[in-house]
mmCIF file of C-alpha atoms in Angstrom:
data_model
loop_
_atom_site.group_PDB
_atom_site.id
_atom_site.type_symbol
_atom_site.label_atom_id
_atom_site.label_comp_id
_atom_site.label_asym_id
_atom_site.label_seq_id
_atom_site.Cartn_x
_atom_site.Cartn_y
_atom_site.Cartn_z
ATOM 1 C CA MET A 1260 106.034 74.508 28.710
ATOM 2 C CA SER A 1261 106.416 72.741 25.396
ATOM 3 C CA THR A 1262 105.235 69.235 24.539
ATOM 4 C CA LYS A 1263 108.845 68.065 24.220
ATOM 5 C CA GLU A 1264 109.625 69.179 27.802
ATOM 6 C CA LYS A 1265 106.519 67.388 29.105
ATOM 7 C CA THR A 1266 107.459 64.197 27.255
ATOM 8 C CA THR A 1267 111.077 64.359 28.368
ATOM 9 C CA GLY A 1268 109.997 64.963 31.952
ATOM 10 C CA PHE A 1269 107.489 62.137 31.779
ATOM 11 C CA VAL A 1270 109.987 59.738 30.213
ATOM 12 C CA ALA A 1271 112.671 60.714 32.720
ATOM 13 C CA GLU A 1272 110.236 60.226 35.578
ATOM 14 C CA PHE A 1273 109.221 56.818 34.176
ATOM 15 C CA LYS A 1274 112.885 55.763 33.866
ATOM 16 C CA GLN A 1275 113.496 56.814 37.455
ATOM 17 C CA PHE A 1276 110.427 54.839 38.558
ATOM 18 C CA ILE A 1277 111.601 51.700 36.736
ATOM 19 C CA ALA A 1278 115.136 52.019 38.102
ATOM 20 C CA ARG A 1279 113.950 51.903 41.713
ATOM 21 C CA GLY A 1280 114.664 48.681 43.555
ATOM 22 C CA SER A 1281 111.077 48.372 44.781
ATOM 23 C CA VAL A 1282 109.793 47.976 41.225
ATOM 24 C CA MET A 1283 112.237 45.165 40.612
ATOM 25 C CA ASP A 1284 111.194 43.541 43.898
ATOM 26 C CA MET A 1285 107.572 43.823 42.817
ATOM 27 C CA ALA A 1286 108.364 42.209 39.461
ATOM 28 C CA VAL A 1287 110.094 39.301 41.190
ATOM 29 C CA GLY A 1288 107.097 38.990 43.524
ATOM 30 C CA VAL A 1289 104.681 38.831 40.595
ATOM 31 C CA ILE A 1290 106.748 36.103 38.921
ATOM 32 C CA ILE A 1291 107.023 34.057 42.109
ATOM 33 C CA GLY A 1292 103.311 34.625 42.811
ATOM 34 C CA GLY A 1293 102.436 33.289 39.366
ATOM 35 C CA ALA A 1294 104.572 30.216 39.961
ATOM 36 C CA PHE A 1295 103.047 29.692 43.392
ATOM 37 C CA LYS A 1296 99.556 29.985 41.917
ATOM 38 C CA ALA A 1297 100.235 26.770 39.995
ATOM 39 C CA ILE A 1298 101.122 25.065 43.287
ATOM 40 C CA ALA A 1299 97.968 26.400 44.967
ATOM 41 C CA ASP A 1300 95.829 25.296 41.993
ATOM 42 C CA SER A 1301 97.316 21.817 42.148
ATOM 43 C CA LEU A 1302 96.757 21.622 45.913
ATOM 44 C CA VAL A 1303 93.109 22.587 45.506
ATOM 45 C CA ASN A 1304 92.369 20.545 42.367
ATOM 46 C CA ASP A 1305 94.395 17.428 43.120
ATOM 47 C CA ILE A 1306 94.231 17.086 46.897
ATOM 48 C CA ILE A 1307 91.488 19.191 48.518
ATOM 49 C CA ASN A 1308 88.790 18.794 45.816
ATOM 50 C CA PRO A 1309 88.752 14.995 45.788
ATOM 51 C CA ILE A 1310 88.512 14.905 49.573
ATOM 52 C CA LEU A 1311 85.700 17.486 49.708
ATOM 53 C CA GLY A 1312 84.005 15.899 46.690
ATOM 54 C CA ILE A 1313 83.531 12.667 48.601
ATOM 55 C CA PHE A 1314 81.523 14.502 51.274
ATOM 56 C CA THR A 1315 79.519 16.805 49.006
ATOM 57 C CA SER A 1316 78.345 15.020 45.884
ATOM 58 C CA GLY A 1317 79.593 11.491 46.182
ATOM 59 C CA SER A 1318 81.963 12.038 43.257
ATOM 60 C CA SER A 1319 85.679 12.368 43.587
ATOM 61 C CA ASP A 1320 85.907 15.915 42.233
ATOM 62 C CA LEU A 1321 84.399 18.981 43.868
ATOM 63 C CA ALA A 1322 84.879 21.023 40.673
ATOM 64 C CA ASN A 1323 82.055 19.047 39.024
ATOM 65 C CA LEU A 1324 79.579 20.099 41.708
ATOM 66 C CA ALA A 1325 76.792 21.979 39.931
ATOM 67 C CA ILE A 1326 73.235 23.071 40.591
ATOM 68 C CA HIS A 1327 70.964 22.361 37.640
ATOM 69 C CA LEU A 1328 68.824 25.380 36.851
ATOM 70 C CA PRO A 1329 65.364 25.247 35.350
ATOM 71 C CA GLY A 1330 65.731 26.114 31.704
ATOM 72 C CA GLY A 1331 68.734 23.924 31.062
ATOM 73 C CA GLY A 1332 71.731 25.761 32.587
ATOM 74 C CA ASP A 1333 74.091 24.707 35.326
ATOM 75 C CA MET A 1334 75.439 26.852 38.146
ATOM 76 C CA MET A 1335 79.018 25.613 38.624
ATOM 77 C CA VAL A 1336 79.259 25.882 42.399
ATOM 78 C CA GLY A 1337 82.355 23.666 42.494
ATOM 79 C CA ASN A 1338 84.371 26.042 40.322
ATOM 80 C CA PHE A 1339 83.378 28.921 42.582
ATOM 81 C CA ILE A 1340 84.463 26.968 45.674
ATOM 82 C CA ASN A 1341 87.776 26.221 43.908
ATOM 83 C CA ALA A 1342 88.326 29.938 43.325
ATOM 84 C CA ILE A 1343 87.596 30.697 46.986
ATOM 85 C CA LEU A 1344 89.989 27.982 48.182
ATOM 86 C CA ASN A 1345 92.724 29.228 45.828
ATOM 87 C CA PHE A 1346 92.215 32.774 47.105
ATOM 88 C CA LEU A 1347 92.371 31.690 50.762
ATOM 89 C CA ILE A 1348 95.552 29.690 50.195
ATOM 90 C CA MET A 1349 97.236 32.558 48.347
ATOM 91 C CA ALA A 1350 96.080 35.096 50.960
ATOM 92 C CA PHE A 1351 97.412 32.894 53.772
ATOM 93 C CA VAL A 1352 100.796 32.509 52.078
ATOM 94 C CA VAL A 1353 101.065 36.252 51.415
ATOM 95 C CA PHE A 1354 100.080 36.934 55.050
ATOM 96 C CA CYS A 1355 102.807 34.578 56.292
ATOM 97 C CA ILE A 1356 105.415 36.158 54.024
ATOM 98 C CA ILE A 1357 104.492 39.704 55.089
ATOM 99 C CA LYS A 1358 104.448 38.678 58.751
ATOM 100 C CA GLY A 1359 107.924 37.174 58.380
ATOM 101 C CA LEU A 1360 109.265 40.231 56.582
ATOM 102 C CA ASN A 1361 107.799 42.546 59.219
ATOM 103 C CA ARG A 1362 109.413 40.481 61.982
ATOM 104 C CA PHE A 1363 112.732 40.572 60.114
ATOM 105 C CA HIS A 1364 112.557 44.360 59.669
ATOM 106 C CA ARG A 1365 111.515 44.862 63.301
ATOM 107 C CA LYS A 1366 114.530 42.899 64.557
ATOM 108 C CA LYS A 1367 116.807 44.763 62.172
ATOM 109 C CA ASP A 1368 115.489 48.148 63.330
ATOM 110 C CA GLU A 1369 115.551 47.308 67.035
ATOM 111 C CA THR A 1370 119.067 48.292 67.941
ATOM 112 C CA PRO A 1371 119.196 48.795 71.691
ATOM 113 C CA ALA A 1372 119.380 52.445 72.582
ATOM 114 C CA PRO A 1373 121.925 53.397 75.206
ATOM 115 C CA PRO A 1374 120.335 53.884 78.598
ATOM 116 C CA PRO A 1375 119.630 57.505 79.407
ATOM 117 C CA ALA A 1376 122.021 59.222 81.777
ATOM 118 C CA PRO A 1377 120.688 59.569 85.300
ATOM 119 C CA PRO A 1378 119.158 62.991 85.891
ATOM 120 C CA GLU A 1379 121.256 65.615 87.609
ATOM 121 C CA PRO A 1380 120.259 65.980 91.293
ATOM 122 C CA SER A 1381 118.229 69.049 92.104
ATOM 123 C CA VAL A 1382 119.505 71.854 94.327
ATOM 124 C CA GLU A 1383 117.504 70.520 97.296
ATOM 125 C CA GLU A 1384 118.922 67.016 96.794
ATOM 126 C CA LYS A 1385 122.464 68.400 96.672
ATOM 127 C CA LEU A 1386 121.916 70.325 99.922
ATOM 128 C CA LEU A 1387 120.410 67.275 101.604
ATOM 129 C CA MET A 1388 123.407 65.158 100.508
ATOM 130 C CA GLU A 1389 125.782 67.761 101.982
ATOM 131 C CA ILE A 1390 123.843 67.782 105.251
ATOM 132 C CA ARG A 1391 123.911 63.970 105.315
ATOM 133 C CA ASP A 1392 127.660 63.912 104.726
ATOM 134 C CA LEU A 1393 128.248 66.505 107.478
ATOM 135 C CA LEU A 1394 126.116 64.500 109.915
ATOM 136 C CA LYS A 1395 128.087 61.343 109.089
ATOM 137 C CA GLU A 1396 131.352 63.167 109.759
ATOM 138 C CA GLN A 1397 130.060 64.433 113.120
ATOM 139 C CA THR A 1398 128.928 60.988 114.258
ATOM 140 C CA HIS A 1399 132.255 59.395 113.363
ATOM 141 C CA GLU A 1400 134.257 61.912 115.391
#
């Protein structure tokens, strides 16, 4: 197999991959996720941090919470807590979206199947029904 065939096959395969709808859906998801990250950052920095900052360090901003290390450095605990809160908010939103999509797909896929036909009576059941019918005829006469 020549190099040109490998390249053409690779390029063709890449074009086919890009043309799939799922890749486009993923691209839209990444863009929306990036936009939502700004909302989550604002929620954490502008609303949650000031509230938590009041209880933790007496200041109004949790992001400034730091542990002073011997030797002159600071461990920025507040920034780490911000990252955790951002992650939890994003994870919760993604969970809710996936849960909603799964419910939507489940309802879409759940078309009621027609009820199965009743099973054909066995030979013994047919004979018993005939005997029953004959007995009914005899009692009515």
